[in-house]
Each structure stands twice: as C-alpha cells, then as structure tokens.
Amino acid sequence: DAGVIQSPRHEVTEMGQEVTLRCKPISGHNSLFWYRQTMMRGLELLIYFNNNVPIDDSGMPEDRFSAKMPNASFSTLKIQPSEPRDSAVYFCASSLWTSGHNEQFFGPGTRLTVL
Amino acid sequence: AQSVTQLDSQVPVFEEAPVELRCNYSSSVSVYLFWYVQYPNQGLQLLLKYLSGSTLVESINGFEAEFNKSQTSFHLRKPSVHISDTAEYFCAVSESPGANNLFFGTGTRLTVIP
C-alpha cells in the first residue's frame, strides 16, 4: 500500500488566497483525521471523519477553515481566505476503526506558508 | 476528559547513553496508550502501543515503555541510544474500547549527541 497520500507537499501562497489541501487515505480505512502542527501549538486535531461523516470539528480554528470527505478515498481541507498565522504543517491520518482501537497512519504532511 | 503531559520538551543525551522520555496521562476510564516518533520533515509513525496484557511493550528498534496504572504513566526508555534516534517523540492516549481519536502530548525532542 502507498500509505496516506497528501498533496501538495509544499504550498506557498499570499494572504487572502484560497488554499486547498488534499488527502487520500489508505484503501479500506474508514476514519480520517486532519491535524495541524506548529512550533507554538504543537500537534492539534482539527477534525475527523468516520465513514465519511464529520464526527468532531471542534478543533477547526474558525469559519475560514472547512473540510469535506465526499467519498471514502478523498478528503480536502480548505482555508479561505488564508492568513499568515495559518502557516503550519498540515497532516492527514487514517485508520480502520472497529470496536477496538486502531492505529492511525499519518501522511507526510503539507507545509503551508502564507505570506 | 483525557489529557497527556510530556514534561520534557527537549532531551539531549550522548550516544550510547540510556534515555527516558516521560509521559503521564489523565483519564477517568480505561485507556490505550501510544508512542509515536516523528523524524525531521516526516509524518508521525507508531513506535509502540499498549492495548492490554503485559504492561511492558517493546518496539523493534530497542525502545520499550511500561504502563503504570497507579502512577498513570507510560514512560519510554532505551538503554543505549543511537544517532538515528534523534527525533520528536509524542505520547498519545485514547479511551478504550471503541474510541477513535487520540489525544497527543506536546512532544519531546530527543537529540542524540555524538
């Protein structure tokens, strides 16, 4: 398996622009997580989905952030409009959620720089 | 509510010396515990996990962690570190059974000095 795939790996944009981050989870996994990592705040869970349904979006910073999972093999995290404080590494992770706990597999991340 | 505390943000250690990275958690229910490692410019990878059974769990590269319920701890240890162990280490907890999300600590940056 190719693992969790994220694109782009690096994104540089100007303040006010729309940014879309993409994630392809591991085939067969039914849970997907979006995290943000910064030096100041560490690793933060933004939102997660079970079976394509958003379960907890309490970590989404504000209305400028939105996430979708239209099908089991694709998710997007959108920031509109972007601001310099959104600069961070954004990770997507997936897991096969059953009655027990299941390991989360992380993608390589997207490094976002907002100028 | 669950939380994870990693008291040491940075741990420098000389090559071949032992190391312990501390992790304490708080939870009112049974938990699963995890250590993840993040090498520079990479995503997180699972290092080891405690789900049930033996309280001492080991990884393939010589790390081990012991679940101590009375002290609510899950410290990570290695008797002799290598340069390649330089990375950031995250402790995480989830409610068992059936919980899906993880609560991560703030991470400990281990730097192995030649």
CSV table of C-alpha atoms in Angstrom, one decimal:
chain,number,residue,atom,x,y,z
A,1,ASP,CA,0.0,0.0,0.0
A,2,ALA,CA,1.2,3.5,-0.8
A,3,GLY,CA,0.2,4.8,2.6
A,4,VAL,CA,-1.6,8.1,3.2
A,5,ILE,CA,-1.1,10.5,0.3
A,6,GLN,CA,-1.2,14.2,0.7
A,7,SER,CA,-0.9,16.9,-1.9
A,8,PRO,CA,0.7,19.3,-2.4
A,9,ARG,CA,3.7,18.7,-0.2
A,10,HIS,CA,4.6,22.3,-0.1
A,11,GLU,CA,2.3,25.3,-0.7
A,12,VAL,CA,3.3,29.0,-0.7
A,13,THR,CA,0.5,31.5,-1.1
A,14,GLU,CA,-0.3,35.1,-0.4
A,15,MET,CA,-2.6,36.3,2.3
A,16,GLY,CA,-6.2,36.3,1.2
A,17,GLN,CA,-5.9,33.5,-1.3
A,18,GLU,CA,-7.8,30.2,-1.0
A,19,VAL,CA,-5.8,27.1,-0.2
A,20,THR,CA,-7.0,23.5,-0.7
A,21,LEU,CA,-5.1,20.6,0.8
A,22,ARG,CA,-5.8,17.1,-0.3
A,23,CYS,CA,-5.7,13.7,1.3
A,24,LYS,CA,-6.1,10.2,0.1
A,25,PRO,CA,-6.4,7.7,3.0
A,26,ILE,CA,-5.2,4.1,3.0
A,27,SER,CA,-7.6,2.0,1.0
A,28,GLY,CA,-10.1,0.2,3.3
A,29,HIS,CA,-9.7,2.7,6.2
A,30,ASN,CA,-12.9,4.2,7.4
A,31,SER,CA,-11.6,7.1,9.6
A,32,LEU,CA,-9.7,10.2,8.5
A,33,PHE,CA,-8.1,12.9,10.7
A,34,TRP,CA,-6.8,16.3,9.9
A,35,TYR,CA,-4.1,17.7,12.2
A,36,ARG,CA,-2.1,21.0,12.2
A,37,GLN,CA,1.4,21.2,13.7
A,38,THR,CA,3.2,24.4,14.6
A,39,MET,CA,6.1,25.2,16.9
A,40,MET,CA,3.8,27.3,19.2
A,41,ARG,CA,0.8,25.0,19.5
A,42,GLY,CA,2.3,21.6,18.7
A,43,LEU,CA,0.0,19.0,17.1
A,44,GLU,CA,-3.7,19.9,17.1
A,45,LEU,CA,-6.6,17.8,15.9
A,46,LEU,CA,-8.7,19.9,13.6
A,47,ILE,CA,-11.5,17.5,12.5
A,48,TYR,CA,-12.1,13.8,12.0
A,49,PHE,CA,-14.5,11.7,9.9
A,50,ASN,CA,-15.9,8.2,10.4
A,51,ASN,CA,-17.3,6.6,7.3
A,52,ASN,CA,-17.1,10.0,5.5
A,53,VAL,CA,-19.2,11.7,8.2
A,54,PRO,CA,-17.6,14.6,10.3
A,55,ILE,CA,-17.7,13.5,13.9
A,56,ASP,CA,-15.8,16.2,15.7
A,57,ASP,CA,-14.8,19.5,14.2
A,58,SER,CA,-14.3,21.4,17.5
A,59,GLY,CA,-10.6,21.8,16.6
A,60,MET,CA,-11.3,23.8,13.5
A,61,PRO,CA,-9.9,27.3,14.3
A,62,GLU,CA,-12.6,29.4,12.7
A,63,ASP,CA,-15.1,29.6,9.8
A,64,ARG,CA,-12.3,30.2,7.3
A,65,PHE,CA,-11.5,26.5,7.6
A,66,SER,CA,-13.7,23.8,6.1
A,67,ALA,CA,-13.2,20.1,5.5
A,68,LYS,CA,-15.0,17.7,3.3
A,69,MET,CA,-14.9,14.0,2.6
A,70,PRO,CA,-17.1,13.3,-0.4
A,71,ASN,CA,-16.1,9.6,-0.6
A,72,ALA,CA,-14.0,7.0,1.3
A,73,SER,CA,-10.9,7.7,-0.8
A,74,PHE,CA,-10.6,11.5,-0.7
A,75,SER,CA,-10.8,14.5,1.6
A,76,THR,CA,-10.0,18.2,1.4
A,77,LEU,CA,-9.2,20.9,3.9
A,78,LYS,CA,-9.8,24.3,2.6
A,79,ILE,CA,-8.8,27.7,4.0
A,80,GLN,CA,-10.5,30.7,2.6
A,81,PRO,CA,-9.2,33.4,3.0
A,82,SER,CA,-5.8,32.3,4.2
A,83,GLU,CA,-3.8,34.4,6.7
A,84,PRO,CA,-0.1,34.3,7.7
A,85,ARG,CA,-1.0,32.7,11.1
A,86,ASP,CA,-2.3,29.7,9.1
A,87,SER,CA,1.3,28.8,8.2
A,88,ALA,CA,1.9,25.3,9.6
A,89,VAL,CA,2.4,21.7,8.6
A,90,TYR,CA,-1.0,20.0,8.0
A,91,PHE,CA,-1.2,16.2,8.4
A,92,CYS,CA,-3.8,13.8,7.3
A,93,ALA,CA,-4.1,10.4,9.0
A,94,SER,CA,-6.3,7.4,8.5
A,95,SER,CA,-7.3,4.4,10.5
A,96,LEU,CA,-9.5,1.3,10.3
A,97,TRP,CA,-11.9,1.9,13.1
A,98,THR,CA,-13.6,-1.1,14.6
A,99,SER,CA,-14.8,-1.9,18.1
A,100,GLY,CA,-11.3,-1.7,19.4
A,101,HIS,CA,-8.7,1.0,18.9
A,102,ASN,CA,-6.9,1.2,15.7
A,103,GLU,CA,-3.5,2.7,14.8
A,104,GLN,CA,-3.5,6.0,13.0
A,105,PHE,CA,-1.3,6.2,9.9
A,106,PHE,CA,0.0,9.6,9.1
A,107,GLY,CA,0.7,11.1,5.7
A,108,PRO,CA,3.9,13.1,5.0
A,109,GLY,CA,2.2,16.4,5.6
A,110,THR,CA,1.7,19.6,3.6
A,111,ARG,CA,3.9,22.5,4.6
A,112,LEU,CA,1.8,25.7,4.1
A,113,THR,CA,3.4,29.1,4.1
A,114,VAL,CA,1.1,32.1,3.9
A,115,LEU,CA,2.9,35.3,3.0
B,1,ALA,CA,-11.7,14.4,29.6
B,2,GLN,CA,-8.4,12.9,28.7
B,3,SER,CA,-5.0,14.7,28.6
B,4,VAL,CA,-1.4,13.8,28.1
B,5,THR,CA,1.6,15.5,29.7
B,6,GLN,CA,5.1,15.3,28.4
B,7,LEU,CA,7.1,17.2,31.0
B,8,ASP,CA,10.3,17.4,29.0
B,9,SER,CA,10.2,19.4,25.8
B,10,GLN,CA,13.8,18.7,24.9
B,11,VAL,CA,16.1,15.9,26.0
B,12,PRO,CA,19.8,15.9,24.9
B,13,VAL,CA,21.7,12.7,25.5
B,14,PHE,CA,25.1,11.3,24.4
B,15,GLU,CA,25.3,8.4,22.0
B,16,GLU,CA,25.1,5.0,23.7
B,17,ALA,CA,23.7,6.5,26.9
B,18,PRO,CA,20.3,5.5,28.3
B,19,VAL,CA,17.3,7.7,27.9
B,20,GLU,CA,13.8,8.0,29.4
B,21,LEU,CA,11.1,10.2,28.0
B,22,ARG,CA,8.3,10.8,30.4
B,23,CYS,CA,4.6,10.6,29.8
B,24,ASN,CA,1.7,11.0,32.2
B,25,TYR,CA,-1.9,10.9,31.3
B,26,SER,CA,-5.2,11.7,33.0
B,27,SER,CA,-8.4,9.8,32.3
B,28,SER,CA,-11.4,8.6,34.2
B,29,VAL,CA,-11.7,5.4,32.1
B,30,SER,CA,-9.5,2.7,30.8
B,31,VAL,CA,-7.1,3.8,28.1
B,32,TYR,CA,-5.0,2.7,25.3
B,33,LEU,CA,-1.5,4.3,25.2
B,34,PHE,CA,0.8,5.0,22.3
B,35,TRP,CA,4.2,6.4,21.4
B,36,TYR,CA,4.7,8.0,18.0
B,37,VAL,CA,8.0,9.1,16.5
B,38,GLN,CA,8.5,11.9,14.0
B,39,TYR,CA,11.7,12.2,12.1
B,40,PRO,CA,12.7,15.5,10.6
B,41,ASN,CA,10.4,16.6,7.7
B,42,GLN,CA,8.2,13.4,8.0
B,43,GLY,CA,4.9,12.4,9.4
B,44,LEU,CA,4.3,10.6,12.7
B,45,GLN,CA,5.0,6.8,12.8
B,46,LEU,CA,3.7,4.5,15.5
B,47,LEU,CA,6.6,3.3,17.7
B,48,LEU,CA,4.8,1.1,20.2
B,49,LYS,CA,1.4,0.7,21.9
B,50,TYR,CA,-0.3,-0.6,24.9
B,51,LEU,CA,-3.8,-2.0,24.5
B,52,SER,CA,-4.0,-4.8,27.1
B,53,GLY,CA,-2.0,-7.7,28.6
B,54,SER,CA,1.6,-7.2,29.5
B,55,THR,CA,2.3,-3.8,30.8
B,56,LEU,CA,5.8,-3.7,29.2
B,57,VAL,CA,5.8,-3.2,25.5
B,58,GLU,CA,8.7,-3.1,23.1
B,59,SER,CA,9.5,-1.7,19.7
B,60,ILE,CA,11.6,-3.3,17.0
B,61,ASN,CA,14.4,-0.7,17.4
B,62,GLY,CA,15.1,-1.2,21.1
B,63,PHE,CA,12.6,1.2,22.8
B,64,GLU,CA,10.3,0.0,25.5
B,65,ALA,CA,7.5,1.5,27.6
B,66,GLU,CA,5.8,0.4,30.7
B,67,PHE,CA,2.2,1.1,31.5
B,68,ASN,CA,1.9,2.0,35.2
B,69,LYS,CA,-1.8,2.4,36.1
B,70,SER,CA,-1.2,3.6,39.6
B,71,GLN,CA,1.1,6.3,38.5
B,72,THR,CA,-0.9,7.0,35.3
B,73,SER,CA,2.4,6.9,33.4
B,74,PHE,CA,3.7,5.4,30.2
B,75,HIS,CA,7.4,6.4,30.1
B,76,LEU,CA,9.5,5.5,27.1
B,77,ARG,CA,13.0,4.1,27.6
B,78,LYS,CA,16.0,2.9,25.7
B,79,PRO,CA,19.2,1.5,27.3
B,80,SER,CA,21.5,2.8,24.6
B,81,VAL,CA,20.6,5.5,22.1
B,82,HIS,CA,21.9,5.9,18.6
B,83,ILE,CA,22.3,9.0,16.5
B,84,SER,CA,19.5,7.8,14.3
B,85,ASP,CA,17.1,8.0,17.3
B,86,THR,CA,17.2,11.8,17.1
B,87,ALA,CA,13.6,12.8,16.5
B,88,GLU,CA,10.5,14.1,18.2
B,89,TYR,CA,8.5,11.7,20.3
B,90,PHE,CA,4.8,12.0,21.0
B,91,CYS,CA,2.8,10.2,23.7
B,92,ALA,CA,-0.9,9.7,23.0
B,93,VAL,CA,-3.9,8.3,24.7
B,94,SER,CA,-7.3,7.1,23.7
B,95,GLU,CA,-10.3,5.8,25.6
B,96,SER,CA,-10.8,2.1,25.4
B,97,PRO,CA,-12.6,0.4,23.9
B,98,GLY,CA,-14.1,1.8,20.8
B,99,ALA,CA,-12.7,5.3,20.9
B,100,ASN,CA,-11.4,6.6,17.6
B,101,ASN,CA,-9.5,9.8,18.3
B,102,LEU,CA,-6.2,10.2,20.0
B,103,PHE,CA,-5.1,12.9,22.5
B,104,PHE,CA,-1.5,13.8,21.9
B,105,GLY,CA,1.1,15.3,24.2
B,106,THR,CA,3.2,18.3,23.2
B,107,GLY,CA,6.1,16.1,22.2
B,108,THR,CA,9.7,15.6,23.4
B,109,ARG,CA,12.6,16.4,21.1
B,110,LEU,CA,15.3,13.8,21.6
B,111,THR,CA,18.7,14.9,20.4
B,112,VAL,CA,21.5,12.3,20.4
B,113,ILE,CA,24.9,13.9,20.7
B,114,PRO,CA,27.9,12.1,19.1
